[in-house]
XYZ file of C-alpha atoms in Angstrom:
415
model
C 62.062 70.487 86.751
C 64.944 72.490 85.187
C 68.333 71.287 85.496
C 71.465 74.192 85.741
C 75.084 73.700 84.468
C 78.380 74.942 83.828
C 82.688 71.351 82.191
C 92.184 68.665 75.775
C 92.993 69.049 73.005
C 95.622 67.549 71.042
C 99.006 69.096 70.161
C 100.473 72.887 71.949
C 97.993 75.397 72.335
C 100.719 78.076 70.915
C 98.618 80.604 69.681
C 100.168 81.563 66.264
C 99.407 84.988 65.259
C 98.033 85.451 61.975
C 96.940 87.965 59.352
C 94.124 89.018 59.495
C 92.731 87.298 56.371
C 94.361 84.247 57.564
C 93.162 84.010 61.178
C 89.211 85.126 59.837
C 89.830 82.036 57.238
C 90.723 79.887 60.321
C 88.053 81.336 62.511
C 85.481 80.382 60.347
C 86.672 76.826 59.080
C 87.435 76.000 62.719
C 83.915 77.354 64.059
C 82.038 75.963 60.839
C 83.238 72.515 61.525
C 82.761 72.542 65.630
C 79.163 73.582 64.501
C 78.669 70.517 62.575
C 79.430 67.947 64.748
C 78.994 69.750 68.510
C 76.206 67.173 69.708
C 78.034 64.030 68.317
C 81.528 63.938 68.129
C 83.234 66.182 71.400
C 83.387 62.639 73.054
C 86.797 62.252 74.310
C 88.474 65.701 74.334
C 85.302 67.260 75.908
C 85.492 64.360 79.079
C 89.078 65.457 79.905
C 88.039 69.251 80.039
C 85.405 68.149 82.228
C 87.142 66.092 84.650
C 88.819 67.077 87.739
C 92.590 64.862 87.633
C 95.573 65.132 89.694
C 98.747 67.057 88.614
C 101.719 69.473 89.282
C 98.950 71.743 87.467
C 95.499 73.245 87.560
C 92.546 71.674 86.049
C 91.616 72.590 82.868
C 88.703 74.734 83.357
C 86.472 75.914 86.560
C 82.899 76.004 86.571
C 81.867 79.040 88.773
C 78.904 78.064 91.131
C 79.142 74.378 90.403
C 80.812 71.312 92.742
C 83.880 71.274 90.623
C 86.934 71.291 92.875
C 88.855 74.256 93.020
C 92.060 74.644 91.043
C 95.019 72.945 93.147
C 98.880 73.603 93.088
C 98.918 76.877 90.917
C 99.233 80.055 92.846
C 97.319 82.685 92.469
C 97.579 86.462 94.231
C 96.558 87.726 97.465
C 95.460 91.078 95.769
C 94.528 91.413 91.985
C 93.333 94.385 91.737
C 95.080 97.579 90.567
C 98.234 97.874 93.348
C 101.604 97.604 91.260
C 104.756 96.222 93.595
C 107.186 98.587 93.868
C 109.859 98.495 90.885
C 113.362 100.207 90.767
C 113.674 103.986 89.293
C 113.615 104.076 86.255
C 113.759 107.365 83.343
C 110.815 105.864 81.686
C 107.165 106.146 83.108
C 105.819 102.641 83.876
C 103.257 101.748 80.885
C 101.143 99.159 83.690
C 97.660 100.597 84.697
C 94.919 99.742 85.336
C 91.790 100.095 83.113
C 88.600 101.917 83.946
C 85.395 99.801 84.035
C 83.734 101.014 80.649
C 80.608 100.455 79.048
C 81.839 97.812 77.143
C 81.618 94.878 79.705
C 78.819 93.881 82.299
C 78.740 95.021 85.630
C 80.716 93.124 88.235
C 83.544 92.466 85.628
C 87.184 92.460 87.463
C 89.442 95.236 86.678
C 92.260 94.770 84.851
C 96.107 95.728 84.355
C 97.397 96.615 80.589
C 101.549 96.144 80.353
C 103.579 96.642 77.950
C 107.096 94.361 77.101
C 109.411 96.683 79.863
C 106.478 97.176 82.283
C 104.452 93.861 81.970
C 101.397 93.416 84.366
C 102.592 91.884 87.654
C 102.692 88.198 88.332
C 99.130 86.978 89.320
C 97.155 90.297 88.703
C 94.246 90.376 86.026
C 95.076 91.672 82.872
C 92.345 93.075 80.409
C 93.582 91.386 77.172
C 90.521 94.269 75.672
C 87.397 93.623 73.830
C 85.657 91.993 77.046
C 88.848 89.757 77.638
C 90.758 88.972 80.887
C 93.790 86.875 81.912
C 95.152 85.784 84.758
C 98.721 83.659 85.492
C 97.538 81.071 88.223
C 100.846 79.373 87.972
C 104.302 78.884 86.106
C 106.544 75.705 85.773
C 109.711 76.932 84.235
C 110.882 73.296 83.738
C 108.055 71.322 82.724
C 109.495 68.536 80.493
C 108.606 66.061 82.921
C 105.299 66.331 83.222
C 104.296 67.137 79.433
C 106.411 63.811 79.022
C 103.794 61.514 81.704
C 100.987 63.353 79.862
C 101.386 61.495 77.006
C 103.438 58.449 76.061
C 103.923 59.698 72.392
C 105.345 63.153 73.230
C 108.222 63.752 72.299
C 111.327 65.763 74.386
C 112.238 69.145 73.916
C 115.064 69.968 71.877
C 118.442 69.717 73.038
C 118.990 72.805 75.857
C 115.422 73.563 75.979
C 112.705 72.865 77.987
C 108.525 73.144 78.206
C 107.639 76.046 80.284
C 103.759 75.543 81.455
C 101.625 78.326 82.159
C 98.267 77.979 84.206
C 95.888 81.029 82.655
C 92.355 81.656 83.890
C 90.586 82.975 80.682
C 87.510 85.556 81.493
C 85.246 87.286 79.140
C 82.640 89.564 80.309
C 82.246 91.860 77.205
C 78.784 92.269 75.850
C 78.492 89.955 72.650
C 78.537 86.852 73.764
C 79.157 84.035 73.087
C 82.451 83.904 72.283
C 85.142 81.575 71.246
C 87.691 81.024 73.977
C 90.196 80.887 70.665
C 89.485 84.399 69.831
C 91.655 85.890 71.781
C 95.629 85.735 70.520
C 98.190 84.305 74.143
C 101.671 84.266 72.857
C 105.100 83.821 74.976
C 108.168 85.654 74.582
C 111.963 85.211 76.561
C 115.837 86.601 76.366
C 115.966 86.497 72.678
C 112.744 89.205 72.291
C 111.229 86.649 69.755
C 107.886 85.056 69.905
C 108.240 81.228 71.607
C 107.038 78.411 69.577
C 103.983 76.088 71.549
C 104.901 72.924 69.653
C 104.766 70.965 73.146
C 102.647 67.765 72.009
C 100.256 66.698 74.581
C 99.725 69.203 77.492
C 98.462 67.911 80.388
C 94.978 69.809 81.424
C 95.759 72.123 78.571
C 93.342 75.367 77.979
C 89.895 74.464 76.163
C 90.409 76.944 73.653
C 87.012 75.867 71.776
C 84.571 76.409 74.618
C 81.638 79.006 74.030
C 82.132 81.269 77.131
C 79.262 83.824 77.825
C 79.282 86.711 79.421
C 80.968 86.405 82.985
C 82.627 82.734 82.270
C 86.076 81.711 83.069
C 87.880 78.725 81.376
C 91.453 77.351 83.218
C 93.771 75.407 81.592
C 97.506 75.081 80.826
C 99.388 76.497 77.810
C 103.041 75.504 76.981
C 106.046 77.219 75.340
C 109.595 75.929 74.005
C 112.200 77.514 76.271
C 115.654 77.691 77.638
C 117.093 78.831 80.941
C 117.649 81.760 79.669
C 114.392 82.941 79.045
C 113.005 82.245 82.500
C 114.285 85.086 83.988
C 112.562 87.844 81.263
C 110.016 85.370 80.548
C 106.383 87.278 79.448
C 103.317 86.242 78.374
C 101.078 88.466 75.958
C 98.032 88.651 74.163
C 95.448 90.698 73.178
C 91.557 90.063 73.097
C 90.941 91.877 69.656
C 90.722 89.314 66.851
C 91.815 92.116 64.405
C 95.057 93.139 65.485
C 94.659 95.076 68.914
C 97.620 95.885 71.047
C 98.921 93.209 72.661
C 98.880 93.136 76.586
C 102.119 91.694 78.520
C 102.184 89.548 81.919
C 104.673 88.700 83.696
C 105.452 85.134 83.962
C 109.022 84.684 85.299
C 107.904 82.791 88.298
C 104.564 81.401 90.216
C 102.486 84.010 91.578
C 102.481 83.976 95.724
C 98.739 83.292 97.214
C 96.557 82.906 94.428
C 93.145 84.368 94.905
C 91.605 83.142 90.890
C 89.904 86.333 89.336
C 85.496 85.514 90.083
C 83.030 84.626 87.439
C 79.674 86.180 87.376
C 76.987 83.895 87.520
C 73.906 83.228 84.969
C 72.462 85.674 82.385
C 74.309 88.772 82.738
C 72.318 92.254 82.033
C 73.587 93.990 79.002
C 75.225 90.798 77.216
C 73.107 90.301 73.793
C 72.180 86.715 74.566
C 70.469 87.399 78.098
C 66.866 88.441 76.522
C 67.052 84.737 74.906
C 68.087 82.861 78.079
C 65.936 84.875 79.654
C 62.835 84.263 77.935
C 63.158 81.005 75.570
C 60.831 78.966 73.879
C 59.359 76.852 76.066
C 59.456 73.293 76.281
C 56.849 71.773 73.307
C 56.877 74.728 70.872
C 58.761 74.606 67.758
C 60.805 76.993 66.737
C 63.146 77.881 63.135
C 66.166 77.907 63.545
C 67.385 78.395 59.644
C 67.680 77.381 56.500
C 64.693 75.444 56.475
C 65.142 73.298 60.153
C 63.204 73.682 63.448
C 63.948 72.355 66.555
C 61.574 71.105 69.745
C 62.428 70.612 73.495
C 59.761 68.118 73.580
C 60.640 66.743 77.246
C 62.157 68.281 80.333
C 65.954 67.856 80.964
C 66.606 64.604 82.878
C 69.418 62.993 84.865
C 70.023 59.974 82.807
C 73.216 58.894 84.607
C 72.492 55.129 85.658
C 70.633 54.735 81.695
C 74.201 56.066 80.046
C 76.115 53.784 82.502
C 73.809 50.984 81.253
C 74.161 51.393 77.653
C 77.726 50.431 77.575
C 80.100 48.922 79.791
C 83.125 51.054 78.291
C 81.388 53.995 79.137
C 83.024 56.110 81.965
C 81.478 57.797 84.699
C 80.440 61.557 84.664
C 83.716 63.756 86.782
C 83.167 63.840 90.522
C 80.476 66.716 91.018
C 78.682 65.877 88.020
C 75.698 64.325 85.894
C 74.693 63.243 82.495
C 71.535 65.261 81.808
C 69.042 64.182 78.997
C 66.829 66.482 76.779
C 64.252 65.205 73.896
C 64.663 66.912 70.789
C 62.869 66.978 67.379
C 64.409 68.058 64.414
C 61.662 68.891 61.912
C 63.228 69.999 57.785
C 60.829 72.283 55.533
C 63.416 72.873 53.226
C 64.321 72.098 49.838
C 65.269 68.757 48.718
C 67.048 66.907 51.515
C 69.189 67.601 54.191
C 70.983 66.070 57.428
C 70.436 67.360 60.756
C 74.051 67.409 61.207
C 73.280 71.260 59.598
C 71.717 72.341 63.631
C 74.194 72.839 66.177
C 72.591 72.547 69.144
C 74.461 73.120 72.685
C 73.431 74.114 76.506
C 74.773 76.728 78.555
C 74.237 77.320 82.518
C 74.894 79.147 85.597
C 78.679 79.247 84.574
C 78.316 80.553 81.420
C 80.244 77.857 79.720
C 79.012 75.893 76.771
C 78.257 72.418 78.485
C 80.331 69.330 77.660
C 78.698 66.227 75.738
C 80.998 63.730 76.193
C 78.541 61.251 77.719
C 80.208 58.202 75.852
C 78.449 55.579 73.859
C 74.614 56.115 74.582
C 71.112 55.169 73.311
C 68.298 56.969 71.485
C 70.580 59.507 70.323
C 69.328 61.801 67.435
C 70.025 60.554 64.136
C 72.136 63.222 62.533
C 72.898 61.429 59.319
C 69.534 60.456 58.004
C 68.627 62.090 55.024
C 65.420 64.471 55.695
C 62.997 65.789 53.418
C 60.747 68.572 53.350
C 58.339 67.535 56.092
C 59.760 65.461 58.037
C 61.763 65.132 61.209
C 63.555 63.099 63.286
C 63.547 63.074 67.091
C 65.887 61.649 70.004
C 67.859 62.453 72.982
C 70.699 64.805 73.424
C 73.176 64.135 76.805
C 74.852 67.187 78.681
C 77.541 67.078 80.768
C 76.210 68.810 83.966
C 76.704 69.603 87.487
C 75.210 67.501 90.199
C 73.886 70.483 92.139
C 72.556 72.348 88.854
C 69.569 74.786 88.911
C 68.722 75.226 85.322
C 70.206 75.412 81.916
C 68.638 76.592 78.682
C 69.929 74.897 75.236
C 70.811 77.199 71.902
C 70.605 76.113 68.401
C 71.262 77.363 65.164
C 71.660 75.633 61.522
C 72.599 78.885 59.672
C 76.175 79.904 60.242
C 76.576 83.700 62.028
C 72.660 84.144 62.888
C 71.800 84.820 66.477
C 70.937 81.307 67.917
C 67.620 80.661 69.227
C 67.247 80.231 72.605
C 65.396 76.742 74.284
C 64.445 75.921 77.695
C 64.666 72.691 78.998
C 61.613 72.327 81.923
């Protein structure tokens, strides 16, 4: 049987913009390092992004198709597509409009709005950030002190006449490389003094997953946070741009809560076009090996399992999966033809699903995991089980693995 799927990080998620030597630099440190330890160490951070919690502001992240509950409190609009509210004359031509469905992303993607800093996109309505990207305002707490103050004992206040403004964003891409980084796109915040707002907030409740693999047609929520002060509320604007390599930023309105939210849609599994649907498509089936680089192979070598009552078992600190969901178990061999020795810490292995969302593995403290430290020489392998964080009601996911940095991952099914 094949299982399906779809799931905070410490410190502001300001988005400083950097050069472009700088920001490939941090790119690949950030992304080399995730690699490394994806299947052992996104315990705690990956739970929160997972879990459905009360607050003033959305949930971190939606998983289209799946049980999760919807987002709650933010407000989205009644009508995102390309109507623009009347504005007052003006001598210069409005800059917002919307952008023609291109080549460039899947079929089904949602239009968006491009603004610039005097004509931003309305409050609520999808914005196409470019390259594949789209962004959406859900909600807006000017004055947010208070509640990035309960998120976290340690936080400290704002500075004297400021405050933390929260912003709810749903994060889309649909483009046709995939996957992507939900950090590659650049989300900035700027008020009454025309300068770029700092994100130093501390702890933000529910705060935007900004490591998540999306693929094509996924949609991350979460919170981002900006210094402000009361006078900034009134021209307050958030902008970004999807292009990694200096694009043209796009500007949203963010001044106040959008009125009747209706959150921009996901598409749902494999999406034609995007250049990792032949591989979830078609992947190496359960019980054949396959390379995945410099000199490691991987094996499914037993169908994806729920394994929720075992993980409970193996340690009484362990918490239970988020309402709507299920610790899944897959058997995996790591076989090294290499040279010398290596560590299987070198394969990063991960799932994706329905939502196309990389799948949590924060399953806590569990038993028969894969040793990723041993030492492995040429010939020999070590085997074990991997845990995914996935939806009760899920159809099927496949896994992907690589141990060679920027090669195309291979592609596994798991039953």
């Amino acid at each position: 049987m094949i299982w399906d799927a779809a799931p905070e990080q410490p410190g502001g998620l300001k988005r400083k913009r950097f050069g472009v030597p700088q920001r490939v630099a941090l790119v690949v440190a950030i992304v080399a390092i995730a690699g490394v330890i994806a299947v052992v160490a996104s315990k705690k951070d990956d739970k929160d992004s997972a879990a459905t919690q009360s607050s003033p502001v959305a949930t971190a992240e939606t998983n289209v198709g799946s049980t999760s509950p919807p987002v709650t409190d933010p407000v989205v609009p009644a009508d995102t597509t390309e109507s623009v509210p009347a504005t007052e004359a003006t001598d210069e031509p409005t800059t917002v409009e919307t952008v023609p469905a291109s080549s460039s992303v899947v079929a089904g993607s949602p239009a968006g709005l491009t603004g610039d800093r005097a004509h931003p996109v309305p409050v609520g309505a999808v914005a196409d950030l470019g390259s594949g990207w789209r962004m959406q305002i859900l909600n807006v707490v000017l004055d947010g002190a208070a509640t990035v103050a309960a998120a976290n004992p340690f936080n400290d206040p704002p500075p004297d006449g400021s405050t933390f403004t929260l912003v709810t964003v749903a994060l889309g891409y649909f483009g046709l490389e995939d996957p992507k980084l939900a950090f590659e796109p650049t989300i900035s915040a700027v008020g009454a003094a025309n300068v770029e707002l700092t994100g130093e907030c501390g702890i933000v409740p529910q705060q935007l997953d900004s490591f998540k693999d999306i693929f094509s047609g996924g949609i991350v929520i979460g919170n981002i946070c900006f210094v402000t002060t009361p006078q900034d509320a009134a021209s307050f604007e958030v902008y970004g741009s999807g292009d990694s390599f200096g694009g043209d930023d796009v500007f949203l309105d963010a001044s106040s809560p959008p009125a009747g939210p209706v959150p921009m849609a996901g598409l749902s599994g494999p999406q034609p076009g995007a250049a990792a649907t032949p591989g979830r498509l078609a992947p190496t089936p359960v019980g054949t090996i396959a390379a995945v680089g410099t000199g490691w192979s991987l094996t499914v070598t037993g169908a994806a399992r729920d394994i929720t009552d075992a993980v409970m078992s193996d340690n009484s600190f362990n918490s239970p999966p988020p309402d709507g969901f299920r610790f899944v178990g897959v058997e995996l061999t790591y076989t090294y033809n290499g040279e010398g020795s290596a560590s299987a810490y070198a394969v990063t292995a991960k799932a994706v699903g329905a939502a196309n969302l990389g799948l949590s593995t924060d399953c806590g403290v569990t038993s028969g995991d894969v040793d990723l430290s041993a030492d492995v020489f040429s010939g020999g392998s070590v085997s074990g089980t991997a845990c995914f964080v996935a939806p009760a009601d899920s159809l099927g996911f496949v896994m992907y693995a690589t141990a060679d940095f920027g090669a195309k991952s291979v592609m596994f099914a798991t039953g």
